[in-house]
Coordinates of C-alpha atoms and ligand atoms in Angstrom, one line a residue:
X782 CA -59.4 39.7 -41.4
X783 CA -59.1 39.4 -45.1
X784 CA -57.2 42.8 -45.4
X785 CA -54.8 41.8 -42.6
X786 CA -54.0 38.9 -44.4
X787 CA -53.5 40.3 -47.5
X788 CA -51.5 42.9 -45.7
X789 CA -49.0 40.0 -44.4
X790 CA -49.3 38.1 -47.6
X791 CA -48.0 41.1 -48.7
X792 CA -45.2 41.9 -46.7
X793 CA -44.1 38.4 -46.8
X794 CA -44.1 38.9 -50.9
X795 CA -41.8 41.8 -50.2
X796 CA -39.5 39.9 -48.3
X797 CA -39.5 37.1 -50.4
X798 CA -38.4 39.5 -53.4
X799 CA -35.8 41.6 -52.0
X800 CA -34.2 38.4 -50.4
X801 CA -33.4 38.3 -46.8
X802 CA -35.2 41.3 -44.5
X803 CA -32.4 44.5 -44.2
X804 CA -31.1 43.6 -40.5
X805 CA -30.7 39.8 -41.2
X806 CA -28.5 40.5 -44.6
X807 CA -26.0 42.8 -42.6
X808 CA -25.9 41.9 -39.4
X809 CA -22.8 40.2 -37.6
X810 CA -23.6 36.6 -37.4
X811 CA -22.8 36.0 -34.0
X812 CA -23.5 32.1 -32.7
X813 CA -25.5 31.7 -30.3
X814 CA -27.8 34.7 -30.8
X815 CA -27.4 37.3 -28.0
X816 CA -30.6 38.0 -26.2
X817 CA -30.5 41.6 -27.4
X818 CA -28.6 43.3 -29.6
X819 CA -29.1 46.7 -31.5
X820 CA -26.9 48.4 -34.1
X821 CA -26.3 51.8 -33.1
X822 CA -23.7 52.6 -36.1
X823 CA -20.4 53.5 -36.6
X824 CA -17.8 51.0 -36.0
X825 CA -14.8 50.4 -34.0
X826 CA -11.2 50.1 -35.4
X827 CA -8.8 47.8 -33.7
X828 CA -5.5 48.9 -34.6
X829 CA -1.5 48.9 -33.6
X830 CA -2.7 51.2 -30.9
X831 CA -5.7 49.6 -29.2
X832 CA -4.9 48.8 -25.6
X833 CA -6.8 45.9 -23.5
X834 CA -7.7 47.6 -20.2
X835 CA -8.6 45.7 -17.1
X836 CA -10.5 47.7 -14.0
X837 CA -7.9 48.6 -11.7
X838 CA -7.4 45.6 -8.9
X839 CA -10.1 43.1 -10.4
X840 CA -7.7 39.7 -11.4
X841 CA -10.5 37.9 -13.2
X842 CA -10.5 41.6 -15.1
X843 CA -7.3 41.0 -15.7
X844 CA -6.6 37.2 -16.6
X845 CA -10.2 38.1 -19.0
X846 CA -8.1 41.2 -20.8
X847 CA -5.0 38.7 -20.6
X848 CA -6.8 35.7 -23.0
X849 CA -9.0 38.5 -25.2
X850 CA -5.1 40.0 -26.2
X851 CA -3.9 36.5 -26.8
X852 CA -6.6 35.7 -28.7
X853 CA -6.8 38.9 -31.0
X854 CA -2.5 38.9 -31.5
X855 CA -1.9 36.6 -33.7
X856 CA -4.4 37.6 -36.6
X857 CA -3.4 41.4 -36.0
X858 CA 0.0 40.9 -35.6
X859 CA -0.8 44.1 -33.1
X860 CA 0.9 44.3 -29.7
X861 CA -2.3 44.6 -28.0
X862 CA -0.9 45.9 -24.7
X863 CA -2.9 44.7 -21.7
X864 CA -2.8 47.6 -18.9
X865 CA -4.6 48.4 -15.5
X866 CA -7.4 51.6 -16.2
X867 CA -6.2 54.3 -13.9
X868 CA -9.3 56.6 -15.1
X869 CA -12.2 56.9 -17.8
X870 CA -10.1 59.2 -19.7
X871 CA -8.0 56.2 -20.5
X872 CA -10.8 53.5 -22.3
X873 CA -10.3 56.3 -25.1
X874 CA -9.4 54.0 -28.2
X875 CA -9.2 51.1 -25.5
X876 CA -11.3 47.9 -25.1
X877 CA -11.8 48.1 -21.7
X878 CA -13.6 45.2 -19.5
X879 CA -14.5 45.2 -16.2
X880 CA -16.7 43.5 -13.7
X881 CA -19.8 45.0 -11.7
X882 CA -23.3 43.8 -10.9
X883 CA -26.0 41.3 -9.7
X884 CA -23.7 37.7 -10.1
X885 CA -26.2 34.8 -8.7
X886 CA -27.1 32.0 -10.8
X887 CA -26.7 32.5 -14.5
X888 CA -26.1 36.2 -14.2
X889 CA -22.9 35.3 -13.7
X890 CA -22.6 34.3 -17.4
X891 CA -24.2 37.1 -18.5
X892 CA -21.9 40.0 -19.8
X893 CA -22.6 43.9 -21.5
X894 CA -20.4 44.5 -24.8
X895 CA -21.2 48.1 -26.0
X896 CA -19.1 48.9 -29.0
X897 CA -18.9 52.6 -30.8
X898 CA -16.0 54.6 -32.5
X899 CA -14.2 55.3 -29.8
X900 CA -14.2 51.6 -28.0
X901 CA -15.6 49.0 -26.8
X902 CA -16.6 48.4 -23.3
X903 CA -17.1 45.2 -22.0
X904 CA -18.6 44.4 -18.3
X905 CA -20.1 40.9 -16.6
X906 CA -21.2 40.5 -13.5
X907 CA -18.2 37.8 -13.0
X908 CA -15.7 36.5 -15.2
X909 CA -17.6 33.6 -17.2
X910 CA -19.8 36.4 -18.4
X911 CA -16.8 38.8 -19.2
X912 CA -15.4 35.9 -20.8
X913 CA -18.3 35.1 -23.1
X914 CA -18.3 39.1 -24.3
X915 CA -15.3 38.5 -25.8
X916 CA -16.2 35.4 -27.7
X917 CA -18.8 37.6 -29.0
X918 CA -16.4 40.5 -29.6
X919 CA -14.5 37.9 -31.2
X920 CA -17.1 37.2 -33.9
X921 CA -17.9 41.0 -34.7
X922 CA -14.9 41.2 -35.7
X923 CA -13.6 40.1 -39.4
X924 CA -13.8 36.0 -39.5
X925 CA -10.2 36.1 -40.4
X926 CA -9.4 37.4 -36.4
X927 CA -9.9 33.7 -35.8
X928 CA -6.3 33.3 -38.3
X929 CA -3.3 31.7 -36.6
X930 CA -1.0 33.7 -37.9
X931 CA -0.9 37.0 -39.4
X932 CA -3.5 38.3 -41.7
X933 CA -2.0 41.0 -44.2
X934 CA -4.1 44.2 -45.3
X935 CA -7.3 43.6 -43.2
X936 CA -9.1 46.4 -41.8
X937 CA -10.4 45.0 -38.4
X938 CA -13.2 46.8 -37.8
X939 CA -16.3 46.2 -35.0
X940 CA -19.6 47.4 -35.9
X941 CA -21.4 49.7 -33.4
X942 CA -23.5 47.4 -31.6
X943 CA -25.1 47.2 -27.6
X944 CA -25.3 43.9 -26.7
X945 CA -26.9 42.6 -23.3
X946 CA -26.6 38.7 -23.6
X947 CA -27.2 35.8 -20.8
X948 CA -27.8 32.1 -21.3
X949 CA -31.0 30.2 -21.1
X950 CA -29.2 27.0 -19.8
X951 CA -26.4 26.6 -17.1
X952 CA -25.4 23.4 -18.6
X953 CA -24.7 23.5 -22.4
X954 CA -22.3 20.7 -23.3
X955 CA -21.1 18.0 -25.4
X956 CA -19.5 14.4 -25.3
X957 CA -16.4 13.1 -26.6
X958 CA -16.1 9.4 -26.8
X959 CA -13.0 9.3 -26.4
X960 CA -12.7 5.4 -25.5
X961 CA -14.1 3.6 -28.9
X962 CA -11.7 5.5 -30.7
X963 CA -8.6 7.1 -28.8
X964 CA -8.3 11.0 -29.2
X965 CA -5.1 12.8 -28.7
X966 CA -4.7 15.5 -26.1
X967 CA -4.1 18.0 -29.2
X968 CA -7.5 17.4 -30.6
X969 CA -9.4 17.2 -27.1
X970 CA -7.3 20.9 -26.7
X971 CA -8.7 22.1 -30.0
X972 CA -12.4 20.8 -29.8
X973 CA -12.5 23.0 -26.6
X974 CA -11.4 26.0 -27.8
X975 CA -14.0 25.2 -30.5
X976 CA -16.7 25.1 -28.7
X977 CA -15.7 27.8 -26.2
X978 CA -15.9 29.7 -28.5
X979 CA -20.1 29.1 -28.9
X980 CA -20.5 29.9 -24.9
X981 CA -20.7 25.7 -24.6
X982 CA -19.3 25.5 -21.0
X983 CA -19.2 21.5 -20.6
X984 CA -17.1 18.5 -22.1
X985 CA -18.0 16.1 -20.9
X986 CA -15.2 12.9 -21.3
X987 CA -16.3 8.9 -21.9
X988 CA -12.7 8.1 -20.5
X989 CA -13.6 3.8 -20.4
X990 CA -16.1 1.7 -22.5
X991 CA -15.7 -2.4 -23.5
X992 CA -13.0 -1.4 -26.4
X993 CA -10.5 1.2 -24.7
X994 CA -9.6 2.5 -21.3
X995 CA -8.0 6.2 -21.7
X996 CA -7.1 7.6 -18.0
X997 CA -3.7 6.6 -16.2
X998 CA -4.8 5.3 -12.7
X999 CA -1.5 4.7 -10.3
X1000 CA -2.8 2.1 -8.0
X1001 CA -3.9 0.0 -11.4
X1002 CA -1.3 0.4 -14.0
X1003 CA -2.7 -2.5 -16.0
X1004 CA -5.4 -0.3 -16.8
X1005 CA -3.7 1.7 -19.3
X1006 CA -1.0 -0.7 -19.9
X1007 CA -3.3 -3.8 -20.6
X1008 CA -6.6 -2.0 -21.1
X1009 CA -5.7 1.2 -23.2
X1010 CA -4.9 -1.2 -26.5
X1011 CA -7.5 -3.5 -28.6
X1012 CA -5.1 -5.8 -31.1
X1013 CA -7.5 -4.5 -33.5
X1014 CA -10.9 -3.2 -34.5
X1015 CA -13.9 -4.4 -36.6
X1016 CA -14.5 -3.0 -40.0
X1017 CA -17.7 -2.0 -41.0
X1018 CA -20.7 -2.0 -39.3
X1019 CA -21.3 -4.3 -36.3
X1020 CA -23.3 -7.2 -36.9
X1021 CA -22.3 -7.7 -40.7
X1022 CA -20.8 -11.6 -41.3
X1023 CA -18.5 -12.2 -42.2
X1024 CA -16.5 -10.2 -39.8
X1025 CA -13.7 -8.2 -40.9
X1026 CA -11.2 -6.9 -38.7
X1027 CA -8.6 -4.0 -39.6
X1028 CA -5.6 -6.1 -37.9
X1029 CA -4.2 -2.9 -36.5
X1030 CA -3.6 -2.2 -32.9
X1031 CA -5.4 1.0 -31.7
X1032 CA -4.9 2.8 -28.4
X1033 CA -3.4 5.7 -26.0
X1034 CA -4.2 7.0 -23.2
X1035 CA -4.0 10.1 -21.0
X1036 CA -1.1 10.9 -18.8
X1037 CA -2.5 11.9 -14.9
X1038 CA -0.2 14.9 -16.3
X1039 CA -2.2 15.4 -19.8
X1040 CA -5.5 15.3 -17.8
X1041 CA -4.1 18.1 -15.5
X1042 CA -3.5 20.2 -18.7
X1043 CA -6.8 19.5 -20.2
X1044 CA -8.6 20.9 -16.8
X1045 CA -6.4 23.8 -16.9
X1046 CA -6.8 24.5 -20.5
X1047 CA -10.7 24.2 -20.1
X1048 CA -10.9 26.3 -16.9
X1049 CA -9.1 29.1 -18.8
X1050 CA -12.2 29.2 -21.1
X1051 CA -14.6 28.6 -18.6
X1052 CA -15.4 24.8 -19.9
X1053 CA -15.6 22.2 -17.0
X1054 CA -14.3 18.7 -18.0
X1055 CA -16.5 16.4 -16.5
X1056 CA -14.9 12.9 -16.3
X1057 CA -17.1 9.6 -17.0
X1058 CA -16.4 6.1 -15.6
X1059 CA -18.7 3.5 -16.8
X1060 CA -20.1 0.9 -14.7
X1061 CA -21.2 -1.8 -14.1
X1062 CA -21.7 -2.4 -17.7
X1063 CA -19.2 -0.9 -20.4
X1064 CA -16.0 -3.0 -18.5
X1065 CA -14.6 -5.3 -20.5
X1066 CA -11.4 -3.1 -20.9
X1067 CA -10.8 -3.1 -17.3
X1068 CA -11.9 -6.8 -16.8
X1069 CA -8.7 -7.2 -19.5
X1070 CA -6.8 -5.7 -17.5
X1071 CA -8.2 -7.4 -13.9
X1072 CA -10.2 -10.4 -14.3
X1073 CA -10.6 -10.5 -10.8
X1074 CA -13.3 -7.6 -11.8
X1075 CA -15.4 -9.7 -14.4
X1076 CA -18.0 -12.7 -13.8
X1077 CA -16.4 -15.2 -15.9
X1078 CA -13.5 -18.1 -15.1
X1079 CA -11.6 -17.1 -18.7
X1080 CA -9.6 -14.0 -19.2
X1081 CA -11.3 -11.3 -22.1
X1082 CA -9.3 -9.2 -24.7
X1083 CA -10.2 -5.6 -24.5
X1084 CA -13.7 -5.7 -27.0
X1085 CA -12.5 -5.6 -31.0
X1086 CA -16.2 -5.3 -31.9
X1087 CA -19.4 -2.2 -31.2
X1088 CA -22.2 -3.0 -29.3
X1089 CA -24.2 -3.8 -25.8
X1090 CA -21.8 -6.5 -24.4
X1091 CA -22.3 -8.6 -21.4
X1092 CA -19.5 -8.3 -20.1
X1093 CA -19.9 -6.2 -16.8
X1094 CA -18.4 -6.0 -13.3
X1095 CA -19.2 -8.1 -11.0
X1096 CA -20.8 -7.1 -7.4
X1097 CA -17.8 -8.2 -5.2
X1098 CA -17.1 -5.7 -2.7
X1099 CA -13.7 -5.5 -3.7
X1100 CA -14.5 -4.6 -7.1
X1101 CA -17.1 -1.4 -5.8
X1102 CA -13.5 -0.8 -3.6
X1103 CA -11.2 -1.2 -6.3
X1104 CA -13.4 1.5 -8.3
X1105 CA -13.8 3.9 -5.6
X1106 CA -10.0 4.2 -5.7
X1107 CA -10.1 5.1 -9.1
X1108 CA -12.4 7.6 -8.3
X1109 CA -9.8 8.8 -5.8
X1110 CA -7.6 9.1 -8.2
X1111 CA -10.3 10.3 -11.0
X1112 CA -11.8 13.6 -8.3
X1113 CA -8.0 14.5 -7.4
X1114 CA -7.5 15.4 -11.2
X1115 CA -11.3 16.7 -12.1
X1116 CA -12.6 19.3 -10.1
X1117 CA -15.7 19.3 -11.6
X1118 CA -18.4 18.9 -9.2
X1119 CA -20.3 16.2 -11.6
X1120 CA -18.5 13.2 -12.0
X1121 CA -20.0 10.5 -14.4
X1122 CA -20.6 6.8 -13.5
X1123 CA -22.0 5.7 -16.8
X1124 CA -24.9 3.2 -16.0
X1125 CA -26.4 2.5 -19.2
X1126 CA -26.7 -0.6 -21.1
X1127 CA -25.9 -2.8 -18.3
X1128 CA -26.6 -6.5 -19.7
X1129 CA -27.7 -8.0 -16.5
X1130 CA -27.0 -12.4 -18.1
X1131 CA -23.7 -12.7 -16.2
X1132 CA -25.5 -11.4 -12.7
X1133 CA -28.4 -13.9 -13.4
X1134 CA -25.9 -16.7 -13.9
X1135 CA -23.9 -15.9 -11.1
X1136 CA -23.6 -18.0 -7.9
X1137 CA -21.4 -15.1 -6.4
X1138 CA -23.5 -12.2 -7.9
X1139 CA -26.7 -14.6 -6.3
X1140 CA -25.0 -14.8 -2.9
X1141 CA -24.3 -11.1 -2.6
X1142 CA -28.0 -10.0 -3.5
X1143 CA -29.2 -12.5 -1.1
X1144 CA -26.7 -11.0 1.4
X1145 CA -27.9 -7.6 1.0
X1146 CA -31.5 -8.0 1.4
X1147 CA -32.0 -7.1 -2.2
X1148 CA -34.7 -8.8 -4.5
X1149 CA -33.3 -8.6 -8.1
X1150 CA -30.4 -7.9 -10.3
X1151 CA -31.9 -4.4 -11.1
X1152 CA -31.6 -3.5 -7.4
X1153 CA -28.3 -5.2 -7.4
X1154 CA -27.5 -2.4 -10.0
X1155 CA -29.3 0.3 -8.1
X1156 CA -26.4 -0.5 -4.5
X1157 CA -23.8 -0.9 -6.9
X1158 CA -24.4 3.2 -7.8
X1159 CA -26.2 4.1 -4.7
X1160 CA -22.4 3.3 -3.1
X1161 CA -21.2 5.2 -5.4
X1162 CA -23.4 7.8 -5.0
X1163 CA -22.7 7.7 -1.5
X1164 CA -19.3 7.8 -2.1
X1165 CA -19.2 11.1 -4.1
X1166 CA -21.4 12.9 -1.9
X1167 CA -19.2 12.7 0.8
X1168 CA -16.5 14.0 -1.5
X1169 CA -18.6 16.7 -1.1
X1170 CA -19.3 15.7 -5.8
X1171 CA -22.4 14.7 -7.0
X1172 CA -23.0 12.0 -9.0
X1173 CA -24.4 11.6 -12.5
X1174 CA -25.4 8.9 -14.3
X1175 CA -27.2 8.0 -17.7
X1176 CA -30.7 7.3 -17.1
X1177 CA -30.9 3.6 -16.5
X1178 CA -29.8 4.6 -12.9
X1179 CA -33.4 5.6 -12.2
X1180 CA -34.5 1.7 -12.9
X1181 CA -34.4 -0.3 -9.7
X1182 CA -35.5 2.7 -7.6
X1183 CA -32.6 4.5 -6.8
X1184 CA -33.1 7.7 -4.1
X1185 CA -32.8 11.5 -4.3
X1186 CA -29.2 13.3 -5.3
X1187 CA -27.8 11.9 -8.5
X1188 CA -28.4 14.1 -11.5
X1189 CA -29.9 11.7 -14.8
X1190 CA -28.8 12.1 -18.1
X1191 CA -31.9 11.4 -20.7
X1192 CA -30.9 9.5 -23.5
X1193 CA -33.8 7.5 -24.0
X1194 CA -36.5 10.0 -24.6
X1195 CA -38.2 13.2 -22.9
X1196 CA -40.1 10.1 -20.7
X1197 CA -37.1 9.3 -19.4
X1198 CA -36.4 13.1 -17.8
X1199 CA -39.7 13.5 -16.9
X1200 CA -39.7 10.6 -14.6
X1201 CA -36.4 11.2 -13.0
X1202 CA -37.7 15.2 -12.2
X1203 CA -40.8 13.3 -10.8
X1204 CA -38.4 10.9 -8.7
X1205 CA -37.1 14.5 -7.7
X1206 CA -33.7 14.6 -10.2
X1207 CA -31.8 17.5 -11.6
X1208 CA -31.4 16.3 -15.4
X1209 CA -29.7 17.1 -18.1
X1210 CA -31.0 16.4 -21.5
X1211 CA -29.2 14.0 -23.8
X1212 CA -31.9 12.3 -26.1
X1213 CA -31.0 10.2 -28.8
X1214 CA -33.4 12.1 -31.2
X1215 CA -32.4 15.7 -31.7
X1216 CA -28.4 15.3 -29.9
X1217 CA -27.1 12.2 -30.8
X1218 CA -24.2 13.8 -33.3
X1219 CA -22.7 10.3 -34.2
X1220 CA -26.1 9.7 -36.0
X1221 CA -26.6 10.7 -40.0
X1222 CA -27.0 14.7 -40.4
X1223 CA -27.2 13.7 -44.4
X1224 CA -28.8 10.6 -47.0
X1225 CA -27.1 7.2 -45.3
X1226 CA -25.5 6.8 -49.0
X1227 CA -24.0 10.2 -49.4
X1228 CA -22.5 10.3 -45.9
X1229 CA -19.6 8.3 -44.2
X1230 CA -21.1 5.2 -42.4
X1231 CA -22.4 6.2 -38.9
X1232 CA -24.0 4.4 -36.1
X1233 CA -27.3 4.7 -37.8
X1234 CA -30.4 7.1 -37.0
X1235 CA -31.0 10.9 -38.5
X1236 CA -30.1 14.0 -36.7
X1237 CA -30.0 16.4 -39.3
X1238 CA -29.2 20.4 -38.4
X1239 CA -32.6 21.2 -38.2
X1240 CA -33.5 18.9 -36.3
X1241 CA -30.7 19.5 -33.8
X1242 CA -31.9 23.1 -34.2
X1243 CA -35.6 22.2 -33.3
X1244 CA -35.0 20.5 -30.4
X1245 CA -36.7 22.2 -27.2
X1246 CA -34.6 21.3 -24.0
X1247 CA -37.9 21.5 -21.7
X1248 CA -40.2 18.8 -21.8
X1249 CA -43.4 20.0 -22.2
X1250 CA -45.4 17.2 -19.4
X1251 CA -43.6 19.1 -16.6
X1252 CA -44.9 22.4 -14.6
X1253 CA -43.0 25.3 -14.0
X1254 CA -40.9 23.9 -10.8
X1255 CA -40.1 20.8 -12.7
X1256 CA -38.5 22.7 -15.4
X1257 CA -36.7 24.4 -13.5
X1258 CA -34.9 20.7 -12.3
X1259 CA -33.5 20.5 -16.2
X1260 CA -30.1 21.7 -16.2
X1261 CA -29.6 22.1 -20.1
X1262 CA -28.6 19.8 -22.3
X1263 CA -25.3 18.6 -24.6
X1264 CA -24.6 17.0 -27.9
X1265 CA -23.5 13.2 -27.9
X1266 CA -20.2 12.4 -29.9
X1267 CA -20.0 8.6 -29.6
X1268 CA -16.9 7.9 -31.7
X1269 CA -17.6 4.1 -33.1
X1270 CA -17.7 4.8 -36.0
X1271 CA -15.1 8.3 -35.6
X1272 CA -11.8 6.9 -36.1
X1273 CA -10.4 10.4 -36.5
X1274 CA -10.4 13.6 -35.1
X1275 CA -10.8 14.9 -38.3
X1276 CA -14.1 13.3 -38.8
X1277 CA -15.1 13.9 -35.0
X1278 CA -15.3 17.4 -36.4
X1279 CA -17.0 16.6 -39.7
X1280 CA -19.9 15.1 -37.4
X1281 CA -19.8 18.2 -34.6
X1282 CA -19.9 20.7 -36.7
X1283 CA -22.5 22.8 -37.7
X1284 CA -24.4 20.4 -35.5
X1285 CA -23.0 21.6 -32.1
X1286 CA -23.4 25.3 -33.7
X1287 CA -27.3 24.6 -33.5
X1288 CA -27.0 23.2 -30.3
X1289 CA -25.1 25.8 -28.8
X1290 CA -28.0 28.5 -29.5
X1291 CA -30.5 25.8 -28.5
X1292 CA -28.8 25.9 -24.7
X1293 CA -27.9 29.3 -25.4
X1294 CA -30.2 31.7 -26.8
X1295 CA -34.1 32.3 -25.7
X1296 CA -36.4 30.5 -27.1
X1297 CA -37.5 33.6 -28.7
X1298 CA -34.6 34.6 -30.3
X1299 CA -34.5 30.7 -32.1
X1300 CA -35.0 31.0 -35.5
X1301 CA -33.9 28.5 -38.2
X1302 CA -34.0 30.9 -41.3
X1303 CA -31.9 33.2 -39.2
X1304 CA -29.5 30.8 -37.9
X1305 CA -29.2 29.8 -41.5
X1306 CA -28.1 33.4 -42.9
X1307 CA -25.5 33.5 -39.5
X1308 CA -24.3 30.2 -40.1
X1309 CA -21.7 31.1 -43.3
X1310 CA -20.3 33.9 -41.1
X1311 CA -19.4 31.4 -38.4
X1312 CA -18.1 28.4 -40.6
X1313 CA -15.7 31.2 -41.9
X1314 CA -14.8 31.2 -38.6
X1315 CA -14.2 28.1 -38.1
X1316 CA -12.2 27.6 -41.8
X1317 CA -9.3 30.0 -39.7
X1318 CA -9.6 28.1 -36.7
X1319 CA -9.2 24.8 -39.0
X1320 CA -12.2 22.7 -37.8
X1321 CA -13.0 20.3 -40.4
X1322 CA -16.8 20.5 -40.4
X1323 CA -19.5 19.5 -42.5
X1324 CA -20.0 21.6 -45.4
X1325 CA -23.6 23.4 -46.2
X1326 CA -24.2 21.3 -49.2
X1327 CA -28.2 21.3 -49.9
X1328 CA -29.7 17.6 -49.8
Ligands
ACM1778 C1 -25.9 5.5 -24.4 O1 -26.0 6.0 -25.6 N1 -25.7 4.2 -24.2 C2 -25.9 6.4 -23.3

């Protein structure tokens, strides 16, 4: 026992001496880490005469070979040609791709990238996995590849690797709040492609909250007209007297045309956009724009100020109507099979004082405002499921007992996902503790005021998706989980990106990459490689300063 340790204590001393072991000094830093990958020597050279070769007849092949050249063009400044493989004889100085194999459940996002002097083959089951080989071939090759415009005197050279890679998670994800603080189409464009390129395969969109309503809806114009603008917005934190207020009016909103280009935009890289429409609580943007849809006798400015506001929907049928039609509206542009009702934070004071809210809960047979809350979704629910969509919510939905189907988001703590797996939910992780990205990642005074809390990088890095209280089958009900970017206290795209990034890079191998292959020290020598990366791609992240 005593030699073994001494043998270790040993070894470790070694390590410690010469720096970082051989393989993890060298070693293409790719983010996430692929489940397997060995260096087999030699290296590829992408030059003015490497062709992109799709197998002969296969379209996703072919629209896969068709992004991979787009992407690789501008840095090269090669042509890149993109051309149908006739026979073996041609993947001869070629990257050739092509798709073959077993493509149920996450297999299909699993891909083959084998890369020697002659060229690099790529091959997926189906083209999600195709397309994730070339993120990876991507980042074996020089960081300046990621350039936007042409990089003189580089030698673009892929090492010889064999990669077999596959995601742990199906849903790996993040949130942009795009309602507290308006982002343009440009950005949302950008922060896909950004994190597309770490395999995350989910954005998921907070289109309305109390403070901004983002999404054109043609049967309510006032929506965006009325509801899109605040005359101004707090300064400072919430809560601080005496309030200050900016006196500038902040707003936009997304065309039924700029959403349709998102979708399309995201599809290409195999991102879903997965729309969120918050009710009953988070409405006092649409309540300025339709008092009809509020409790009160007295009209409300869309909300200048953060926080858990009472101002909700009421429970008129007419208002569960008048939202249905804006899902109509809302599953026409989205085809994302998860559409997001909010739930949360769903001040219940305006309900309780309610003679009308009282008359309907009566009229329904139900006992309390809670179950009030839990109709007001289940017709929702009901609603979606017959649009063939499911429903998500965040996990307030599960108080007040509401049935089978939906799919909980836990925000509140790895409680909160084991009890909606026990109530027989699909869940996807969202805790405030390790993927809350709006929180600090640094010391409160040497960092730009946030909402509060502490989610540094290893902590985001840490954070294990599957809660330990549940058994085997249970686990199996969590779907993955993705990074909250609640944008308070974001005023710019710019400094969504500061607080994103490295954080979503952490996050990205934590719904990636097998728990096995997690390593912080390891993820910490990759990580330079990849900010490199995204320095050419021009994301604005958080530098690696030590605290
Ligand atoms: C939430 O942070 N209210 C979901």
């Amino acid at each position: 026992m005593l030699v073994k340790i001494t043998l270790l204590s040993a070894l470790t001393c070694a390590i410690a001496l010469t720096g970082t072991p051989a393989h993890a000094a060298n070693h293409p830093g790719i983010i996430p880490a692929p489940l397997k990958m060995k260096e087999t020597g030699g290296a590829f050279t992408l030059d003015a005469q490497t062709r992109i070769l799709f197998q002969s007849g296969n379209n996703d092949a072919k629209k896969t070979a068709e992004f991979l050249a787009t992407a690789l063009r501008p840095a090269t400044g090669y042509a890149l040609p993109v051309a149908e493989e006739t026979s073996p004889a041609d993947r001869a100085h070629a990257i050739a791709l092509r798709i073959e194999g077993d493509a149920s459940d996450l297999k299909a996002e699993s891909y083959r990238l084998d890369a020697n002097v002659d060229n690099v083959m790529l091959t997926a089951p189906a083209a999600p996995g195709l397309f994730y080989g070339c993120q990876t071939l991507r980042q074996l090759l020089p960081a300046a590849i990621f350039s936007a415009t042409k990089v003189e005197g580089q030698t673009w050279t892929v090492p010889g690797v064999s990669i077999e890679d596959a995601p742990r998670f199906a849903w790996r994800g993040m949130l942009l709040d795009v309602a507290r603080h308006f982002m343009p189409k440009e950005f949302v464009l950008k922060f896909i492609d950004t994190i597309a390129i770490q395999k995350m395969n989910r954005l998921h969109l907070h289109l309305t909250d109390d403070q901004g309503w983002r999404i054109e809806i043609k049967k309510y114009p006032k929506l965006t007209e009325v509801g899109a603008w605040r005359a101004q917005t707090l300064v400072g934190r919430s809560g601080k007297k005496p309030e200050q207020y900016d006196g500038k009016r902040h707003g936009g909103f997304y065309t039924q045309d700029d959403i349709r280009e998102m979708v399309a935009y995201a599809a290409e890289r195999h991102v879903t956009l997965m729309p969120e429409v918050e009710m009953p609580g988070h409405a006092q943007a649409a309540i300025a724009a339709y008092p009809e849809l509020g409790n009160l006798d007295t009209p409300l400015p869309v909300k200048t100020e953060w926080g858990v506001n009472p101002n909700i929907f009421n429970a008129e049928e007419s208002t569960i109507l008048f939202l249905q039609d804006v899902l109509t509206e809302v599953l026409d542009l989205f085809p994302s099979h998860y559409i997001h009702i909010g739930g949360d934070e769903a001040v219940k004071n305006q309900w309780k004082a309610s003679k009308a809210v009282q008359v309907r809960i009566a009229a329904l047979g139900l006992h309390d405002e809670e179950e009030m809350q839990r109709y007001f979704v289940s017709r929702m629910n009901d609603f979606l499921t017959a649009k063939g969509r499911s429903l998500v919510g965040w996990d307030e939905i599960l108080d007040g007992g509401l049935g089978q189907g939906p799919t909980v988001m836990a925000w509140r703590g790895m409680d909160k996902a084991v009890e909606a797996v026990h109530g027989g939910k699909d869940v996807v992780m969202a805790p405030t503790e390790f993927t809350y990205l709006d929180y600090y990642q640094g010391p409160k005074d040497k960092e730009p005021l946030s909402i509060g809390g502490d989610v540094r990088l290893d902590k985001v890095y840490s954070f294990e998706p599957l809660p330990k209280a549940l058994d085997d089958a249970g686990q199996k009900r969590i779907l993955g989980a993705q990074g909250q970017l609640w944008a308070e206290y974001i005023p710019t795209p710019e400094h969504a990106e500061y607080m994103a990034f490295p954080r979503a890079c952490a996050l990205a191998e934590v719904v990636w990459s097998a728990k096995d292959k997690r390593d912080y020290k390891d993820f910490l020598e990759r990580l330079p490689q990849h900010l490199a990366r995204l320095d050419k791609l021009g994301v604005r992240y958080r530098p690696l300063t030590p605290e």
